[in-house]
mmCIF file of C-alpha atoms in Angstrom:
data_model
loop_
_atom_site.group_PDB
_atom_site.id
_atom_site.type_symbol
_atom_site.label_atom_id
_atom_site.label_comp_id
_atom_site.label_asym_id
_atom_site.label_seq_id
_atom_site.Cartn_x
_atom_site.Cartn_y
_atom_site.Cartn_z
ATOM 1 C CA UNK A 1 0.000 0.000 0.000
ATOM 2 C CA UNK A 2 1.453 3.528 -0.845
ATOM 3 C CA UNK A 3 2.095 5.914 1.582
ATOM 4 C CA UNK A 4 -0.766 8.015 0.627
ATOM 5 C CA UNK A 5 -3.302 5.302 0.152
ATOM 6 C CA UNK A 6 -2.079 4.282 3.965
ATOM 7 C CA UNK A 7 -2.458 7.401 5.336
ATOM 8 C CA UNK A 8 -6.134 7.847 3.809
ATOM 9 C CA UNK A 9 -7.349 4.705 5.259
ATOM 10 C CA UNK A 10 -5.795 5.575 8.827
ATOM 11 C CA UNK A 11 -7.894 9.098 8.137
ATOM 12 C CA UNK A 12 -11.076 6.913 7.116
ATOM 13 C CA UNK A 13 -10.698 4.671 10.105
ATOM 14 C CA UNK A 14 -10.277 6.825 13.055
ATOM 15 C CA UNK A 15 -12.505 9.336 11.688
ATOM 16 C CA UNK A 16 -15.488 5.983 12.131
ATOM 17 C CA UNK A 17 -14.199 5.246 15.403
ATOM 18 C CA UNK A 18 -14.709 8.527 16.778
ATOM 19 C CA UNK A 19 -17.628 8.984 15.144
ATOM 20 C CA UNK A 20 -19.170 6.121 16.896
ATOM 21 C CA UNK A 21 -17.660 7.364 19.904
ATOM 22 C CA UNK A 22 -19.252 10.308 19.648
ATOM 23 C CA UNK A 23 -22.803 11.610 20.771
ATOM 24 C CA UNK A 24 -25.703 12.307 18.997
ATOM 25 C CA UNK A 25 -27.122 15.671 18.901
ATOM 26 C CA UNK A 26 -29.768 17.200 17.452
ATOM 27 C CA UNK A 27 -30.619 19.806 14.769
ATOM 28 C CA UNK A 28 -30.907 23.170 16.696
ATOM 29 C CA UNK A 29 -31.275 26.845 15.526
ATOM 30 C CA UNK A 30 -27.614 28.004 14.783
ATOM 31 C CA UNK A 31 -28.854 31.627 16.608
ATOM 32 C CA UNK A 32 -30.184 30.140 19.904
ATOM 33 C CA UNK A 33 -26.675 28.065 19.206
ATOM 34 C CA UNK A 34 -24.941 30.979 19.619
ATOM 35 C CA UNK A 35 -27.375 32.128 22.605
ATOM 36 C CA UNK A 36 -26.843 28.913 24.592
ATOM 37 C CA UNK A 37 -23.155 28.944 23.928
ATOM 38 C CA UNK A 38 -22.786 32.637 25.430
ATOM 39 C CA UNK A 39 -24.515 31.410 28.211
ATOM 40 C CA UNK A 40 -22.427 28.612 28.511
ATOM 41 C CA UNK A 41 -19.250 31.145 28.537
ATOM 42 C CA UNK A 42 -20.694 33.293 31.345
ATOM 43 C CA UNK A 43 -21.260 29.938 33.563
ATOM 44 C CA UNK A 44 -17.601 29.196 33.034
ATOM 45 C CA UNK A 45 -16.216 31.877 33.435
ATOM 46 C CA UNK A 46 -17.738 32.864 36.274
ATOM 47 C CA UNK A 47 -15.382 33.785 39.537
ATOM 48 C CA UNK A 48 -12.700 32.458 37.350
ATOM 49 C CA UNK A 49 -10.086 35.483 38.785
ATOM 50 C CA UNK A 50 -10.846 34.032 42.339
ATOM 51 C CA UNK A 51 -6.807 31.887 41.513
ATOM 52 C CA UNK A 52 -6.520 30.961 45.672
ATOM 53 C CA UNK A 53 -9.598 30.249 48.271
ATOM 54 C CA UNK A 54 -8.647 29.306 52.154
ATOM 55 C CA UNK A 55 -12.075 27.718 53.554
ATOM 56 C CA UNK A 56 -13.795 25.617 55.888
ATOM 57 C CA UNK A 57 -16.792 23.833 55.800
ATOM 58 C CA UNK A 58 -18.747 20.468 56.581
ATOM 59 C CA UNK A 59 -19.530 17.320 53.764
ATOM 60 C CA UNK A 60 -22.306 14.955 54.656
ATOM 61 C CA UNK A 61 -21.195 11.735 53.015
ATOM 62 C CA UNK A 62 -24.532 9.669 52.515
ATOM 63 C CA UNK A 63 -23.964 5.189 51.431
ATOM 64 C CA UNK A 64 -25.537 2.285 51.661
ATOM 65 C CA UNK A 65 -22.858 2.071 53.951
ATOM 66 C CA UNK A 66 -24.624 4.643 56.196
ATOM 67 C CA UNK A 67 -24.052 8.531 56.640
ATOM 68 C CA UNK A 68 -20.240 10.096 57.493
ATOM 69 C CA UNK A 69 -20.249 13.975 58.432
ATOM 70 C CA UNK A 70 -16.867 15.666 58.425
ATOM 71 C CA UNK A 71 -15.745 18.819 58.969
ATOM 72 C CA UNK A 72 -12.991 19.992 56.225
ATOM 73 C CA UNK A 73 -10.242 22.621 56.011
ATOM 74 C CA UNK A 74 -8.466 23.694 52.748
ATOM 75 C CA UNK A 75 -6.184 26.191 50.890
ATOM 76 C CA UNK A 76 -6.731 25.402 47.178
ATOM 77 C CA UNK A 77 -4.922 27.795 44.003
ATOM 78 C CA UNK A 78 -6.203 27.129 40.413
ATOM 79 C CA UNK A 79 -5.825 25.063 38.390
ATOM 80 C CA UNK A 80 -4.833 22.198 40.251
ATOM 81 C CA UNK A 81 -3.069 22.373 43.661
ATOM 82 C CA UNK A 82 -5.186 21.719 46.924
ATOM 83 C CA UNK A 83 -4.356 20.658 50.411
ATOM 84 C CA UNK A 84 -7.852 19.329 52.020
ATOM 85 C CA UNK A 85 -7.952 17.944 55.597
ATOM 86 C CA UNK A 86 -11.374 16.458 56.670
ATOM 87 C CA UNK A 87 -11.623 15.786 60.341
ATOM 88 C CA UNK A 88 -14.434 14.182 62.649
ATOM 89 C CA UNK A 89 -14.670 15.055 66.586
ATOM 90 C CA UNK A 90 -12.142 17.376 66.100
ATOM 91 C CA UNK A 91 -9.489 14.766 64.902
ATOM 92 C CA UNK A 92 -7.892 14.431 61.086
ATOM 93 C CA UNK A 93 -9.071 11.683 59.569
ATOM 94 C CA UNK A 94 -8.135 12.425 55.788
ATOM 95 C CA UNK A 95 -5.615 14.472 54.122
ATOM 96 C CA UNK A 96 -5.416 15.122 50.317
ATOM 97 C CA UNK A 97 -2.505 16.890 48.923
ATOM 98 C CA UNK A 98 -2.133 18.206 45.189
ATOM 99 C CA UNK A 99 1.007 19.936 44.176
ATOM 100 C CA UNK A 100 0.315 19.852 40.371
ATOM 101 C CA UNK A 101 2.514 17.007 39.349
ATOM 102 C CA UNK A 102 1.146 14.479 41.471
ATOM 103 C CA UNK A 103 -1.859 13.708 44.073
ATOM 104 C CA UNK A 104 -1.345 12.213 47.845
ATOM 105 C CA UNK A 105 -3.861 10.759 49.769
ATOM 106 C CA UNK A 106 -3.138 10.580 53.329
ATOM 107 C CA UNK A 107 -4.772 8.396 56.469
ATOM 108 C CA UNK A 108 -4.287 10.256 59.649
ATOM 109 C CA UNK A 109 -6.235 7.229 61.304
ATOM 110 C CA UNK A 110 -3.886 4.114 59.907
ATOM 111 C CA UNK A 111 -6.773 3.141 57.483
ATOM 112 C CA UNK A 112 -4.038 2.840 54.371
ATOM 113 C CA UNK A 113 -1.076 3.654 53.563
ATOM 114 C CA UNK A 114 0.064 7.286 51.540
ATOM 115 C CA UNK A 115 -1.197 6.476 48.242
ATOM 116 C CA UNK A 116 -0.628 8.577 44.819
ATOM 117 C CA UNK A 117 -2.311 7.639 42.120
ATOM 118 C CA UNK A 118 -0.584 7.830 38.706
ATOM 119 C CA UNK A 119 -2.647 10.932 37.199
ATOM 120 C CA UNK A 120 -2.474 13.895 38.491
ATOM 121 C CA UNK A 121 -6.263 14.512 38.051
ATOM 122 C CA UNK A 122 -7.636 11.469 39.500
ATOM 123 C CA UNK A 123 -11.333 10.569 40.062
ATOM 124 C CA UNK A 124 -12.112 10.657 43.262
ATOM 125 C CA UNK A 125 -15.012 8.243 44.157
ATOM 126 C CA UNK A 126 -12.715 5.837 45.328
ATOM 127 C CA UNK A 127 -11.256 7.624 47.930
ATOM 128 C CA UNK A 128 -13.940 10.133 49.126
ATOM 129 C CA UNK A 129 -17.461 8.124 47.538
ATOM 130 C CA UNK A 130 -17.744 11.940 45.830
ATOM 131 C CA UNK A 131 -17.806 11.228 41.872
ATOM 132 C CA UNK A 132 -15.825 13.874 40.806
ATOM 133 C CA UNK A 133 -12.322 15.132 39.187
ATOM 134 C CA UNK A 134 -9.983 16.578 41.497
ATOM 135 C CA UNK A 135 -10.002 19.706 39.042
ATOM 136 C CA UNK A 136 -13.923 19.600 39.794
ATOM 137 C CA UNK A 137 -13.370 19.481 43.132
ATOM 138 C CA UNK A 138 -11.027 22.618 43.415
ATOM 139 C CA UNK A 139 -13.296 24.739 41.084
ATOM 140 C CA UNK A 140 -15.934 23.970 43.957
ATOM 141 C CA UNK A 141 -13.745 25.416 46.456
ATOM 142 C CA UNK A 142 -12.513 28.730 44.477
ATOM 143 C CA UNK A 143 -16.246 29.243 43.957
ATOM 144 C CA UNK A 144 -16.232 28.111 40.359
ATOM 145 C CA UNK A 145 -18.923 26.169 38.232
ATOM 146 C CA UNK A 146 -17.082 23.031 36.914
ATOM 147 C CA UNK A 147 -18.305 23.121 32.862
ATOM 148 C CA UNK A 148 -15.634 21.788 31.278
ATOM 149 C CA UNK A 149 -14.078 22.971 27.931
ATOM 150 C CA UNK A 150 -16.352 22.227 25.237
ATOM 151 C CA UNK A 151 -16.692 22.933 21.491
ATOM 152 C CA UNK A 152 -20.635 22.913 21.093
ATOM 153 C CA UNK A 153 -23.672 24.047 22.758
ATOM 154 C CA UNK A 154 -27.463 23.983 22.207
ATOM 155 C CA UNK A 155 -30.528 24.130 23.951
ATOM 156 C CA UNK A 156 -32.636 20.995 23.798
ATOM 157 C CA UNK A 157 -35.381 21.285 21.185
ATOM 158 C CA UNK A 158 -38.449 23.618 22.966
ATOM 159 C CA UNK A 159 -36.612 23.960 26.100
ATOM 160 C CA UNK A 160 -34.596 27.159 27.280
ATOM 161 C CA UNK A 161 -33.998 26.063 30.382
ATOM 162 C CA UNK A 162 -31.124 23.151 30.112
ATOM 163 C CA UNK A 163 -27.931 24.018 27.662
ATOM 164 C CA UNK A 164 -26.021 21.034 26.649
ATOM 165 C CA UNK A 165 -22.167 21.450 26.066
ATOM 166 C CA UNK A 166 -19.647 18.869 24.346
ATOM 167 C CA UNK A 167 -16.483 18.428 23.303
ATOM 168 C CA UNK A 168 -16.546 16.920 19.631
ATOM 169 C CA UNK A 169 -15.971 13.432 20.004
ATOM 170 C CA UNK A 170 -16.177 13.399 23.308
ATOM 171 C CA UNK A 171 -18.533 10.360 24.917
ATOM 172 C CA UNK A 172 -20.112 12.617 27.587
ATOM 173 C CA UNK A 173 -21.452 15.932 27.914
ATOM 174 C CA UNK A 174 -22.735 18.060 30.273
ATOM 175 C CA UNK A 175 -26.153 19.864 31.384
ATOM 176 C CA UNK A 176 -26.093 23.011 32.281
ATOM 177 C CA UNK A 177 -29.685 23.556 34.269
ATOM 178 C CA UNK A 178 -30.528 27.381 34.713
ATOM 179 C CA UNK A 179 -32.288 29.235 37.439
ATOM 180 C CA UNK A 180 -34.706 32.629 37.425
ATOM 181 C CA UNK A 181 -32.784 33.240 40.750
ATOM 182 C CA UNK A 182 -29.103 32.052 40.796
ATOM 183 C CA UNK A 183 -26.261 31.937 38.558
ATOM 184 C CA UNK A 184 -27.169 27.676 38.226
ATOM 185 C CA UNK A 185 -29.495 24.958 39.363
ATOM 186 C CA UNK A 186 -28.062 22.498 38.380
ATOM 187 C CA UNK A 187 -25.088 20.630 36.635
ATOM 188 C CA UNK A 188 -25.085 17.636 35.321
ATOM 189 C CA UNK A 189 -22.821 14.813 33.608
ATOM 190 C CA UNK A 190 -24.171 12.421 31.336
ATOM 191 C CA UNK A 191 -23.033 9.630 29.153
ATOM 192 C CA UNK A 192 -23.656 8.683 25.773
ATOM 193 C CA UNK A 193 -27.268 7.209 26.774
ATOM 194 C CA UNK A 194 -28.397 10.333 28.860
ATOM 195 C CA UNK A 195 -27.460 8.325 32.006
ATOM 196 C CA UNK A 196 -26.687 10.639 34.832
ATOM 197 C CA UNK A 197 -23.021 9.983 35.869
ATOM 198 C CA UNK A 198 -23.161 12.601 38.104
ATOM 199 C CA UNK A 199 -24.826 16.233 39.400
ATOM 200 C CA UNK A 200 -24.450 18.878 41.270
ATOM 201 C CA UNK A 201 -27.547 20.664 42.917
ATOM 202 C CA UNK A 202 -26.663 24.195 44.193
ATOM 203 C CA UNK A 203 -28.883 24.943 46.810
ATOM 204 C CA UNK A 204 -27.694 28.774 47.713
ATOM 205 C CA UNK A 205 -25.454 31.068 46.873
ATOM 206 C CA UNK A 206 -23.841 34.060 48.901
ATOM 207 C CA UNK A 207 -22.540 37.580 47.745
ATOM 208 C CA UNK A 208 -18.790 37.845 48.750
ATOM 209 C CA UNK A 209 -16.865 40.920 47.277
ATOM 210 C CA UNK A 210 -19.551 41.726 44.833
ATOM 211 C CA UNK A 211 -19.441 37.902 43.749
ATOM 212 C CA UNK A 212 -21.550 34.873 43.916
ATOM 213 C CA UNK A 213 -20.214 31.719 45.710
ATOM 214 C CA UNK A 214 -21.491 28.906 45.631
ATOM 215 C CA UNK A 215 -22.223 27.902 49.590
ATOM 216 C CA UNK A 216 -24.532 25.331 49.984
ATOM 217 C CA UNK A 217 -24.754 22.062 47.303
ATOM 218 C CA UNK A 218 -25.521 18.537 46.816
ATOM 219 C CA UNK A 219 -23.206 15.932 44.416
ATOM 220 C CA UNK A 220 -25.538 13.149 43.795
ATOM 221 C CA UNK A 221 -24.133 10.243 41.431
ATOM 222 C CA UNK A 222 -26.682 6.976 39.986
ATOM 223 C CA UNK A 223 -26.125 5.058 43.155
ATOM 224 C CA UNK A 224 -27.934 6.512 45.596
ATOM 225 C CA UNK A 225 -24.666 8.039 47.013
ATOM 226 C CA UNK A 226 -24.307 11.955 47.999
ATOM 227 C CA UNK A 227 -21.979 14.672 49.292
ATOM 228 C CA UNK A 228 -23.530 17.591 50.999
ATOM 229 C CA UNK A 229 -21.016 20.426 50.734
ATOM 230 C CA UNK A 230 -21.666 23.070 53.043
ATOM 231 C CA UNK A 231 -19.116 26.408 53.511
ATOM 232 C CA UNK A 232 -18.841 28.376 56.399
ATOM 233 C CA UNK A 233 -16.204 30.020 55.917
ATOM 234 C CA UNK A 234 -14.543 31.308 52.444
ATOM 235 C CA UNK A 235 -11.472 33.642 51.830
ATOM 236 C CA UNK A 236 -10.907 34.552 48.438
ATOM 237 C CA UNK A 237 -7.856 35.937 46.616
ATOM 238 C CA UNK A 238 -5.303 34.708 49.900
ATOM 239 C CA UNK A 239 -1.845 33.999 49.675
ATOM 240 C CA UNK A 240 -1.203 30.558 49.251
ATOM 241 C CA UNK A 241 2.380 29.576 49.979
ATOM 242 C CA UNK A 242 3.544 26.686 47.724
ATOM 243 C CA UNK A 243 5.143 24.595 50.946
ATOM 244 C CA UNK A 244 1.278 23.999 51.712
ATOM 245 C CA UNK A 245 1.098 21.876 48.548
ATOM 246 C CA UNK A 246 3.811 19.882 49.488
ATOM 247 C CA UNK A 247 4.526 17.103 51.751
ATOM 248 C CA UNK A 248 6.435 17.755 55.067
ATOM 249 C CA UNK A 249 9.220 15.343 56.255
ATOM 250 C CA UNK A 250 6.873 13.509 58.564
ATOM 251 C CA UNK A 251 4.311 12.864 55.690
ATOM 252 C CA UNK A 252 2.340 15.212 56.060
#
């Protein structure tokens, strides 16, 4: 086979794998295209100049296991350093540490040993039960709505109320579910068959500096698992040393 002819039936090929990969979507109005994808914008962007938070805060972890509350503590710098402590009764329990390179996850209670996973934007529903990507996670905590980057959005046919973003190719998308009152209602990941992977109910938001934060929210995944996020405390724009993003001699 020439080299042409070769390179034509690699094009062919991957271009039916993806394309089968991909998700369906359907024919929209190119102007309420544009409308949805402005929209879109302004949900992303939003409080993206808040680049360091300090916080504290409580998660209600909710299994068939039964229900965990913990208070946390964090210092968190975009895009992706975090140091996260969550404590119960006053004592550590869990530690996760992000420098940028790579992710710890430390037991203060002897439950396993320091653990780093080999990306350095791991899921986290192993360790925490919360179905999300550490980079999700610290948009959450600088006051950020996670939408991802996308390429396309849309409003479902006869229904301004949900915008729908993708990146081409891409085997998920998410919903974006507005609100008459706040910023969002909802957000939600879905997979190729509309099944709900996961979403994030904001219950309340507060004005901080002239900006909305996100303060009170639900992460909800398909099995019957939850993580109440609740802030009491938020300090935007702090100085963040970078020795809180590392380990300390002692593990730490």
């Amino acid at each position: 086979m020439r080299p042409s002819s070769a390179l034509f039936f690699v094009f062919v090929v991957s271009f039916i794998c993806l394309s089968g990969c991909g998700l369906q979507r359907p024919r929209t109005d190119p102007s309420q295209d544009k409308t949805a994808w402005q929209s879109a914008q302004i949900l992303k962007s939003m409080n993206r100049n808040i680049l360091t938070s300090k916080g504290t805060g409580k998660v209600r972890l909710k299994s068939s296991a039964g229900v965990q509350i913990f208070q946390i503590a964090w210092a968190a710098k975009a895009p992706n350093r975090l140091r996260i402590t969550f404590t119960m009764s006053g004592h550590p329990v869990e530690t996760i540490i992000a420098d940028g390179d790579r992710v710890t996850f430390l037991s203060h209670t002897g439950r396993h040993k320091p653990h780093t996973p080999a990306s350095n934007d791991p899921d986290l529903e192993p360790y925490t039960q919360v179905p999300l990507k550490l980079t999700d996670l610290i948009c959450l905590l600088l006051g950020q709505i996670p939408v991802r980057q996308f390429d396309d959005a849309w409003f479902p046919p006869k229904d301004r109320s949900r915008i729908r973003v993708r990146k081409n190719f891409a085997s998920s998308l998410q919903e974006l579910v507005l609100a008459p009152d706040q910023p969002i209602f909802m957000l939600r990941l879905l997979d190729r068959n509309d099944t709900i992977k996961y979403e994030i109910h904001y219950h309340a938001f507060d004005i901080m500096d002239n900006r909305q934060i996100p303060v009170d929210l639900t992460i909800t995944d398909g099995k019957s698992r939850s993580a109440h996020i609740t802030i009491t405390r938020f300090w935007p724009d702090m100085p963040v040393k970078e020795s809180v993003f590392q380990l300390t001699q002692t593990g730490s």
